[in-house]
Amino acid sequence: MKEVLLEITDIKYDYREDGEVLPVLNEINLSILEGEFVCIIGPSGCGKTTLFNILVGLERPDQGKIILDGQDITCTRGHIAYMPQEDLLFPWRKIMDNLLLGVEINKGDLKAARKEAEGLLPLFGLEGFADSYPDQLSGGMRQRAALLRTVLTHHSILALDEPFGALDALTRAKMQKWILSIQEKLNKTILFVTHDIEEAITLADRVVVLNGRPSTITKELKVELPYPRQKTDVKFIEYKEELLERLSDTEF
Amino acid sequence: MDELKEKISYYLPVIIFFIITLIIWEIIVQVLNVESWILPAPTAIFEEILKTRSLLIEHSLRTLYESIFGLTVSAAAGILVGTIIFNFRILERTLYPLLVISQTVPIVVLIPLLVIWFGFGLLPKILIVILACFFPVAVNTVDGLNTADKDKVNLLKAMGASGWQIFSKVRVPSALPMIFSGLRISATYSVMAAVVAEWMGSDIGLGVFIVRSSNSYLTARVFAGIVLVSFFSIILFQSVTLLEKFLIPWSNSSKEESY
Ligand SMILES: Nc1ncnc2c1ncn2[C@@H]1O[C@H](COP(=O)(O)OP(=O)(O)O)[C@@H](O)[C@H]1O
Ligand SMILES: [Mg+2]
């Protein structure tokens, strides 16, 4: 029996701007098991990024708690490895120095981290690029570099916000295969935001649908298909229709 | 090697244009027999530079000293003051606007005042250079520090970074390109400011050299002085550009596509 690693309890969040209140999230409850791959899916603007910002301590929820390993981490930072929507590699740092950013911030052992990063470069398809600047890399490579930077922060949970959103279909498919292979090797718990239903079903142990106004979790779907998953599989198509229905009927 | 070729082909049009202008100038002067005190031919100016070189070097050294010293102080002070203004919001609303307003006072009108207060020596010249060069650096430092990408700042925050870490790891590197564009503007101002300051009262420097030559109708010498002033301006400008290439290597790396 796997243990609950992260608990999101009763999160509520309103955007406030010039006295106007825009309710974004309401009654968000979600438990994530250790080693689980959870995809959060929802229309754009539904608050997926906002939820992640709350998770990593960048935003303060109006209500609710984030519990990691039994410890309340609401509004505190540096517990969850966060990969924002854009790769946000620093153009003035060579790839290796970008990878070590998190370790640098936490004043960790840079020498050991460098060694570890070097060991992981091939797995992330970045061998030979340690001394390149981000500008010299393709989109897929940049994304993998950003992911490696996230992994190297050594947190057990990776929160990835639409990591493959900006990639072309072919690169995207490769990256999906690849992320499954590294999850197995690195033994991480992954929270993965996407607005692509097929991507969610291809990757996740569990798909969580976030929508409504304000958004709340309207469906949780356990994907019981062995990897690698085929888009043409009957079960896959059933899942897809189930999610599609749920996503479209609460739009208005 | 390819880089050199690229550079040459980039600058070729301006070089050709420049040479053609000189040739036309030379021909007009020769054909129309223009008096040399009205407009000397380029060759005459060149001869004048060779002839008066020891005098020119003496005056140039002084002007260069004033400009480089003034520029260096402006760079250091500009970056420092810009950083302080950025870090204290209250200063951004008090000192910063004053700094901008101060730029509406033409520097030329300050020269007599500085002469009254500090005499005809080196100090007022350097002060004029600083007055001209400080502002672009200070303002661009403030603006540059403000350009830092909010998402990058947030990424560091999420990692648990301190204020100082955010400043040094994101804000400063993001600001460098703008700081350097301020420095480049200042570099072009610096020689001119020194010359103008000398103009108003000095015993040495290219400014005085030009004024004296002009008073004696030695027009070829005036042009010789002008040639050196622009030459030094270009040198200072290029030095800043070179320093920028050295300090911001990431901005000139090229793309390489691969999965
Ligand atoms: N800075 C902001 N000011 C006001 N409203 C915002 C701001 N950022 C996001 N929002 C609103 O919050 C909602 C959720 O945004 P976001 O979390 O970015 O959505 P998603 O990541 O799911 O596309 C959107 O409706 C958006 O309009
Ligand atoms: Mg988003």
PDB file of N, CA and C and ligand atoms in Angstrom, chain A residues 44-45 47-50 85 161-162 193, ligand 2:
ATOM      1  N   SER A  44      -7.705  26.213 -20.641  1.00  0.00           N
ATOM      2  CA  SER A  44      -6.757  27.233 -20.243  1.00  0.00           C
ATOM      3  C   SER A  44      -7.496  28.366 -19.543  1.00  0.00           C
ATOM      4  N   GLY A  45      -6.857  28.891 -18.503  1.00  0.00           N
ATOM      5  CA  GLY A  45      -7.487  29.918 -17.690  1.00  0.00           C
ATOM      6  C   GLY A  45      -8.267  29.360 -16.520  1.00  0.00           C
ATOM      7  N   GLY A  47      -7.057  27.838 -13.934  1.00  0.00           N
ATOM      8  CA  GLY A  47      -6.362  27.991 -12.654  1.00  0.00           C
ATOM      9  C   GLY A  47      -5.316  26.929 -12.367  1.00  0.00           C
ATOM     10  N   LYS A  48      -4.866  26.217 -13.390  1.00  0.00           N
ATOM     11  CA  LYS A  48      -3.865  25.167 -13.173  1.00  0.00           C
ATOM     12  C   LYS A  48      -2.548  25.770 -12.677  1.00  0.00           C
ATOM     13  N   THR A  49      -2.108  26.817 -13.366  1.00  0.00           N
ATOM     14  CA  THR A  49      -0.869  27.466 -12.953  1.00  0.00           C
ATOM     15  C   THR A  49      -1.015  28.078 -11.561  1.00  0.00           C
ATOM     16  N   THR A  50      -2.190  28.664 -11.319  1.00  0.00           N
ATOM     17  CA  THR A  50      -2.435  29.248 -10.004  1.00  0.00           C
ATOM     18  C   THR A  50      -2.318  28.187  -8.905  1.00  0.00           C
ATOM     19  N   GLN A  85       5.787  26.971 -16.749  1.00  0.00           N
ATOM     20  CA  GLN A  85       5.301  26.731 -18.101  1.00  0.00           C
ATOM     21  C   GLN A  85       6.370  26.956 -19.173  1.00  0.00           C
ATOM     22  N   ASP A 161       4.499  22.262 -15.050  1.00  0.00           N
ATOM     23  CA  ASP A 161       3.396  23.017 -15.628  1.00  0.00           C
ATOM     24  C   ASP A 161       3.486  23.013 -17.151  1.00  0.00           C
ATOM     25  N   GLU A 162       2.627  22.266 -17.801  1.00  0.00           N
ATOM     26  CA  GLU A 162       2.610  22.124 -19.262  1.00  0.00           C
ATOM     27  C   GLU A 162       4.016  22.061 -19.845  1.00  0.00           C
ATOM     28  N   VAL A 193       0.778  19.200 -15.291  1.00  0.00           N
ATOM     29  CA  VAL A 193      -0.342  19.953 -15.838  1.00  0.00           C
ATOM     30  C   VAL A 193      -0.318  19.873 -17.355  1.00  0.00           C
TER      31      VAL A 193
HETATM   32 MG    MG C   2      -1.029  27.905 -17.077  1.00  0.00          MG
END
